[in-house]
Coordinates of C-alpha atoms in Angstrom, one line a residue:
M722 CA 61.7 8.6 -19.1
P723 CA 61.6 7.2 -23.3
P724 CA 58.7 5.0 -24.3
V725 CA 58.5 1.5 -22.7
A726 CA 57.3 0.4 -26.8
Q727 CA 55.7 1.1 -29.7
E728 CA 53.1 -0.8 -31.6
G729 CA 52.8 0.0 -34.4
N730 CA 51.8 3.9 -34.7
C731 CA 51.4 3.8 -30.9
L732 CA 54.0 5.1 -28.6
I733 CA 53.6 3.1 -24.4
Y734 CA 54.4 5.2 -22.0
R735 CA 54.4 4.7 -18.3
G736 CA 53.4 6.7 -15.3
S737 CA 51.7 9.8 -14.9
N738 CA 55.0 12.0 -14.8
F739 CA 54.2 14.6 -18.2
L740 CA 51.1 13.3 -18.9
K741 CA 50.4 16.9 -20.5
Q742 CA 53.4 16.9 -22.7
R743 CA 52.7 13.6 -24.1
L744 CA 49.3 14.4 -24.7
I745 CA 50.4 17.5 -26.8
L746 CA 52.9 16.2 -28.5
S747 CA 50.5 13.5 -29.3
C748 CA 47.5 16.3 -30.7
L749 CA 50.5 17.8 -32.7
S750 CA 51.8 14.8 -34.5
G751 CA 49.2 12.6 -34.7
K752 CA 50.2 9.5 -32.9
P753 CA 48.5 7.7 -30.5
V754 CA 50.0 7.8 -27.3
K755 CA 48.7 4.7 -24.6
I756 CA 49.9 5.7 -20.7
T757 CA 49.7 2.4 -18.2
Q758 CA 50.7 2.4 -14.6
I759 CA 49.2 5.9 -13.7
R760 CA 49.8 6.2 -9.9
S761 CA 48.4 2.2 -10.0
E762 CA 51.1 1.9 -6.4
D763 CA 48.8 5.2 -4.6
E764 CA 46.5 3.1 -2.2
T765 CA 44.3 5.5 -1.3
A766 CA 43.6 7.1 -5.1
P767 CA 45.2 5.6 -8.0
G768 CA 44.3 6.5 -11.4
L769 CA 44.1 10.0 -13.3
R770 CA 43.4 12.6 -11.3
E771 CA 40.1 15.6 -11.6
Y772 CA 42.4 18.0 -13.2
E773 CA 43.9 15.7 -15.7
I774 CA 40.8 13.9 -17.0
S775 CA 39.4 17.8 -17.1
L776 CA 42.7 18.3 -19.3
I777 CA 41.5 15.5 -21.7
R778 CA 37.5 16.6 -22.0
L779 CA 39.4 19.9 -22.9
L780 CA 41.8 18.6 -25.6
D781 CA 38.8 16.6 -26.9
K782 CA 36.7 19.6 -27.2
I783 CA 39.2 21.2 -29.5
T784 CA 39.9 18.3 -32.0
N785 CA 37.8 16.4 -34.5
G786 CA 37.3 12.7 -33.7
T787 CA 39.5 12.0 -31.4
K788 CA 39.5 8.3 -29.1
I789 CA 40.0 8.2 -25.5
E790 CA 39.9 4.5 -23.9
L791 CA 40.0 4.6 -19.8
N792 CA 40.4 1.3 -17.7
P793 CA 37.7 1.3 -15.0
A794 CA 40.4 1.7 -12.3
G795 CA 41.8 4.7 -14.5
T796 CA 45.2 3.8 -14.5
S797 CA 45.7 3.6 -17.9
V798 CA 44.6 5.8 -20.4
M799 CA 44.8 5.2 -24.5
F800 CA 44.4 8.6 -26.7
S801 CA 44.3 8.8 -30.4
P802 CA 44.3 12.0 -30.8
G803 CA 41.7 13.6 -34.1
L804 CA 42.4 16.8 -36.6
L805 CA 42.8 20.3 -34.2
H806 CA 39.8 22.1 -35.3
G807 CA 39.7 24.6 -32.8
G808 CA 36.7 27.6 -32.9
P809 CA 35.0 28.9 -29.9
I810 CA 35.4 26.6 -27.1
H811 CA 33.3 27.3 -23.0
H812 CA 35.6 24.9 -20.2
D813 CA 35.0 25.0 -16.5
C814 CA 38.6 23.7 -14.9
C815 CA 39.2 21.8 -12.4
V816 CA 39.9 24.0 -9.2
Q817 CA 43.0 21.1 -8.4
R818 CA 44.8 23.0 -10.7
G819 CA 45.3 27.2 -12.4
I820 CA 43.8 27.8 -15.3
G821 CA 47.4 28.3 -16.2
Y822 CA 47.7 23.8 -16.1
Y823 CA 45.6 24.5 -19.3
L824 CA 46.2 27.0 -20.8
D825 CA 49.8 25.7 -21.7
A826 CA 48.5 23.1 -23.7
L827 CA 46.3 25.4 -25.8
I828 CA 49.4 27.9 -26.4
A829 CA 50.5 25.1 -27.6
L830 CA 47.7 24.0 -29.9
G831 CA 46.5 27.1 -31.1
P832 CA 48.5 28.2 -34.1
F833 CA 48.0 24.3 -35.9
C834 CA 44.0 24.8 -35.4
K835 CA 41.8 24.3 -38.3
N836 CA 39.8 27.9 -37.0
P837 CA 41.0 30.4 -34.9
L838 CA 40.7 29.5 -30.6
Q839 CA 38.4 31.3 -29.4
C840 CA 38.4 29.7 -24.9
N841 CA 36.1 30.9 -22.8
L842 CA 37.8 29.6 -19.1
R843 CA 36.2 28.7 -16.3
G844 CA 38.1 28.3 -12.7
V845 CA 41.7 29.7 -10.9
T846 CA 43.7 32.1 -12.0
N847 CA 46.4 31.6 -10.0
S848 CA 47.4 29.6 -7.9
K849 CA 51.0 28.1 -6.9
D850 CA 51.3 25.1 -9.4
S851 CA 50.7 26.5 -12.4
P852 CA 51.9 29.5 -14.2
S853 CA 49.0 32.6 -13.5
V854 CA 47.3 34.0 -16.0
D855 CA 49.6 37.4 -15.4
H856 CA 52.5 35.1 -15.9
I857 CA 51.6 33.7 -19.5
K858 CA 50.7 36.9 -20.7
G859 CA 53.8 38.4 -19.8
A860 CA 56.1 35.8 -20.3
A861 CA 54.1 33.0 -23.0
L862 CA 52.7 35.0 -25.0
T863 CA 55.4 37.3 -25.7
L864 CA 57.3 34.1 -27.1
L865 CA 54.4 33.1 -29.5
K866 CA 54.3 36.3 -30.4
R867 CA 58.3 35.9 -32.4
F868 CA 56.9 33.0 -34.1
L869 CA 53.8 34.3 -35.7
L870 CA 55.6 37.4 -37.0
V871 CA 51.7 39.1 -37.5
D872 CA 50.3 39.4 -33.2
E873 CA 46.7 40.5 -35.4
G874 CA 44.0 38.0 -33.1
L875 CA 46.3 37.0 -30.3
E876 CA 44.9 37.9 -26.8
L877 CA 44.9 36.7 -22.9
K878 CA 42.4 38.6 -21.4
V879 CA 40.9 38.4 -17.6
I880 CA 37.4 39.0 -16.8
R881 CA 37.7 38.1 -13.8
R882 CA 39.7 36.5 -10.9
G883 CA 39.2 33.8 -9.0
V884 CA 41.9 32.1 -6.2
A885 CA 42.9 28.8 -5.0
P886 CA 41.6 26.8 -3.6
L887 CA 37.1 27.5 -4.8
G888 CA 38.1 29.9 -7.7
G889 CA 35.7 31.3 -9.9
G890 CA 38.4 33.6 -12.2
E891 CA 37.4 33.4 -16.2
I892 CA 40.1 34.4 -18.8
V893 CA 39.0 34.8 -22.5
F894 CA 41.9 33.3 -24.6
R895 CA 42.4 34.1 -28.4
C896 CA 45.0 32.5 -31.2
P897 CA 45.4 32.9 -34.6
V898 CA 46.4 30.3 -36.7
R899 CA 49.2 29.6 -39.0
K900 CA 49.7 27.2 -41.9
S901 CA 53.7 27.4 -40.8
L902 CA 55.7 28.6 -38.1
R903 CA 58.7 30.6 -39.1
A904 CA 62.4 29.4 -38.0
I905 CA 64.2 32.2 -35.7
Q906 CA 67.4 32.5 -34.4
F907 CA 67.8 34.7 -31.2
Q908 CA 70.6 34.9 -29.4
A909 CA 70.5 38.6 -27.8
Q910 CA 69.0 38.9 -23.9
G911 CA 69.8 42.8 -24.2
M912 CA 69.6 44.5 -21.0
V913 CA 66.8 44.5 -17.8
K914 CA 65.3 48.8 -18.8
R915 CA 62.4 48.1 -16.5
I916 CA 59.9 46.5 -14.3
R917 CA 55.8 46.1 -14.8
G918 CA 53.7 43.9 -12.1
T919 CA 50.5 42.9 -10.6
V920 CA 49.3 42.5 -7.2
Y921 CA 45.9 41.7 -7.1
A922 CA 43.4 41.5 -3.9
C923 CA 40.3 39.5 -3.6
K924 CA 37.4 39.3 -1.1
V925 CA 40.5 40.4 1.7
S926 CA 41.5 44.3 2.5
P927 CA 43.4 46.5 0.4
A928 CA 46.0 47.1 2.4
M929 CA 47.2 43.8 1.5
A930 CA 47.6 44.9 -2.0
N931 CA 49.4 48.0 -0.7
R932 CA 51.8 46.0 1.8
T933 CA 52.9 43.7 -1.1
V934 CA 53.6 46.6 -3.8
E935 CA 55.9 48.2 -0.9
A936 CA 57.4 45.5 -0.3
A937 CA 57.9 43.9 -3.8
K938 CA 59.3 47.9 -5.1
G939 CA 61.5 48.0 -1.7
C940 CA 63.7 45.3 -3.2
M941 CA 63.5 46.4 -7.2
L942 CA 64.5 49.5 -6.8
K943 CA 67.7 48.7 -5.7
F944 CA 68.4 47.7 -9.0
L945 CA 66.0 49.6 -11.1
P946 CA 65.0 53.4 -11.0
D947 CA 62.1 52.0 -13.2
V948 CA 58.9 49.8 -11.4
Y949 CA 55.5 50.3 -11.6
I950 CA 53.3 47.7 -10.1
Y951 CA 49.7 48.3 -10.5
T952 CA 47.2 47.0 -8.3
D953 CA 43.8 44.8 -9.1
Q954 CA 41.1 45.5 -6.3
N955 CA 38.7 42.6 -6.8
K956 CA 35.2 43.2 -5.0
G957 CA 32.0 41.3 -5.2
K958 CA 31.0 39.2 -8.0
M959 CA 34.7 40.4 -9.5
S960 CA 36.6 38.6 -7.0
G961 CA 35.5 34.8 -7.5
N962 CA 34.8 32.4 -4.3
S963 CA 38.0 32.4 -2.0
P964 CA 39.5 35.0 -0.7
G965 CA 43.3 36.1 -1.0
F966 CA 46.0 38.1 -2.5
G967 CA 49.0 37.8 -4.9
I968 CA 52.0 39.6 -6.9
C969 CA 53.8 38.3 -10.5
L970 CA 56.4 40.6 -11.6
I971 CA 58.1 41.1 -15.0
A972 CA 61.0 41.8 -16.1
E973 CA 61.5 43.1 -19.7
T974 CA 64.3 43.7 -21.3
T975 CA 66.2 46.4 -24.4
D976 CA 65.9 42.6 -26.8
G977 CA 61.9 42.4 -25.8
V978 CA 62.7 40.0 -24.0
C979 CA 60.1 39.2 -21.2
F980 CA 61.0 37.0 -17.3
A981 CA 58.0 36.8 -15.2
A982 CA 57.7 35.5 -11.9
D983 CA 54.8 35.6 -9.4
G984 CA 53.0 34.0 -6.2
C985 CA 50.1 33.7 -4.2
S986 CA 49.2 33.4 -0.2
N987 CA 48.8 30.2 1.3
T988 CA 45.1 29.2 1.6
R989 CA 43.2 27.9 4.7
E990 CA 44.2 23.9 3.3
E991 CA 47.6 24.5 2.7
S992 CA 49.6 25.8 6.3
D993 CA 47.4 27.2 8.9
T994 CA 49.8 30.4 8.8
P995 CA 48.2 33.3 6.6
S996 CA 50.7 35.0 4.3
I997 CA 52.7 37.8 5.3
P998 CA 52.0 40.6 1.8
E999 CA 55.3 41.9 3.5
D1000 CA 57.2 38.6 2.6
L1001 CA 55.6 37.3 -0.3
G1002 CA 56.4 40.7 -2.1
Q1003 CA 60.3 40.1 -1.6
E1004 CA 59.6 36.7 -1.9
V1005 CA 58.3 36.7 -5.8
A1006 CA 61.3 39.9 -6.1
M1007 CA 63.8 37.8 -5.6
R1008 CA 62.4 35.0 -7.8
L1009 CA 61.8 37.8 -10.4
L1010 CA 66.2 38.4 -9.7
D1011 CA 66.9 34.3 -9.3
E1012 CA 65.2 34.3 -13.3
I1013 CA 67.1 37.7 -14.4
Y1014 CA 70.1 35.7 -13.4
R1015 CA 69.3 33.0 -14.9
G1016 CA 68.7 34.9 -18.1
G1017 CA 68.5 33.8 -21.9
C1018 CA 66.2 34.8 -24.1
V1019 CA 62.8 33.2 -22.9
D1020 CA 61.8 32.3 -18.9
S1021 CA 62.5 29.1 -17.4
S1022 CA 58.6 28.1 -17.3
Y1023 CA 58.4 28.2 -21.3
Q1024 CA 62.0 26.6 -22.3
W1025 CA 59.8 24.1 -23.4
L1026 CA 57.4 26.0 -25.4
A1027 CA 60.7 27.4 -27.6
A1028 CA 62.0 23.9 -28.4
L1029 CA 58.5 23.0 -30.0
Y1030 CA 58.2 25.7 -31.3
M1031 CA 61.6 25.5 -33.5
A1032 CA 61.6 21.8 -33.9
L1033 CA 57.7 22.5 -35.5
G1034 CA 59.3 25.6 -37.7
Q1035 CA 60.2 26.0 -41.3
K1036 CA 63.1 24.0 -42.2
H1037 CA 65.7 25.5 -41.5
V1038 CA 68.6 26.2 -38.5
S1039 CA 66.8 27.5 -35.6
K1040 CA 68.9 28.6 -32.5
F1041 CA 68.0 30.1 -29.5
L1042 CA 69.6 30.9 -26.0
T1043 CA 67.8 29.6 -22.1
G1044 CA 69.1 30.2 -19.5
A1045 CA 70.1 26.6 -17.6
L1046 CA 67.3 23.8 -18.8
S1047 CA 64.8 23.3 -16.4
T1048 CA 63.8 19.0 -16.0
Y1049 CA 60.8 19.9 -17.5
T1050 CA 62.0 21.1 -20.9
V1051 CA 64.9 18.1 -20.2
H1052 CA 62.3 15.6 -20.6
F1053 CA 60.6 17.5 -22.9
L1054 CA 63.2 17.3 -26.0
Q1055 CA 63.3 13.8 -24.7
H1056 CA 59.6 13.3 -25.6
L1057 CA 60.0 15.5 -28.8
R1058 CA 62.5 13.2 -30.2
D1059 CA 60.2 10.3 -29.4
F1060 CA 57.2 12.1 -31.2
F1061 CA 58.8 13.9 -34.1
S1062 CA 62.8 12.4 -34.9
I1063 CA 64.1 15.5 -34.1
T1064 CA 67.1 16.3 -31.9
F1065 CA 68.8 19.3 -30.8
K1066 CA 72.2 20.2 -30.6
L1067 CA 72.5 21.6 -27.0
E1068 CA 75.9 24.0 -26.1
N1069 CA 77.1 26.0 -23.5
P1070 CA 78.2 29.6 -25.6
E1071 CA 81.2 31.3 -24.4
A1072 CA 80.8 34.4 -22.7
E1073 CA 81.8 37.2 -25.0
D1074 CA 84.2 40.1 -23.6
D1075 CA 81.3 42.8 -23.5
D1076 CA 79.8 40.8 -21.2
V1077 CA 82.9 40.0 -18.5
E1078 CA 83.9 43.2 -16.5
D1079 CA 86.6 43.3 -13.9
G1080 CA 86.4 39.2 -14.7
D1081 CA 82.4 39.3 -13.8
V1082 CA 80.4 37.2 -16.1
R1083 CA 77.2 38.7 -16.8
G1084 CA 74.3 36.0 -15.1
A1085 CA 74.4 32.0 -15.0
Q1086 CA 75.2 29.8 -17.5
K1087 CA 73.3 29.8 -20.7
V1088 CA 72.5 26.7 -22.8
L1089 CA 72.0 27.3 -27.2
M1090 CA 69.8 25.4 -28.2
A1091 CA 69.6 24.7 -32.1
C1092 CA 68.3 22.5 -34.8
V1093 CA 66.0 22.1 -37.9
G1094 CA 63.1 22.5 -37.8
I1095 CA 60.6 19.8 -39.3
G1096 CA 58.3 22.3 -41.4
Y1097 CA 55.2 21.1 -39.6
T1098 CA 52.5 22.6 -42.1
N1099 CA 48.9 23.1 -40.3
I1100 CA 46.8 20.4 -41.8
N1101 CA 43.7 21.1 -40.0
K1102 CA 43.3 24.4 -41.9
R1103 CA 43.6 22.9 -45.3
V1104 CA 41.0 20.6 -44.5
N1105 CA 37.4 22.0 -45.4

């Protein structure tokens, strides 16, 4: 949705959709953003949700000089970003969303901070509404390494797990800073060579984890012999505040591309019927096969991140092959145009002859994203 209006440098939007995208791009571009009519139609709970306020607080912590104005009802917010400062940060994330919701913002902003990020986040490590920390470690950090070149100082460590609804998990995320990101041309996804996974169980019988592993492996071994799923059984303080179990599977290709899929058990609030480990294992295995079929050089959850790094790269042509674009990515490309006046060329590349065997095209239709980077330089790194 394009901005409703523009007052000088400030972009004005309506509604709560894609709030995180707008705040991230506001921090990077330095343009203030005003968002009005946030759930103003909602009679029971109008305005910003608690997890959105928690995200704004986190952005305030990693920046210096940010000004935030909220109206009393919480239905309008004015966000004027300061300089990205980084450094050591401790943040208690709202448990309405997984830590992945907040990590997405940190991964997008981390390379452009003045000081390397050292974040300690506490909350829900694995939830249904955000990518799990295992998913981010497998898919998003692999992508970030491609643009950083040297991955020294890039780390995501799970100290303890915490599942919804009460959380109690903790992670440490470290991200190095760069003066600029390189332009990249990446169009070879390669063939899937191995599948790795993690099944975790918190405050439930270890049998739950083992049954999930068996079901997921049963599906995967039909396609590939190299499948290894690690079980992470947590007890006592290391298992957070709520019972639950879940699985994250990562498929790695010969060209270093990672596709990920994850899932976790139902909480009592979500459903009266408890999750069956076999069903969960099979469901996530099928979801991973769907990701592999969609293909491209990045997981569908992080197409938007590839687009962001391409747009901010050096002033050279960047090309990146993805699967069919998700709705989230399409809106992110529109927001990139609003904030940075950059447009992408999108085309469907023709399948090569090697990819066609017996009239069968490998995977779904791909999209080739191309743009000339704006040559974004990390001004914060030079400011003393």
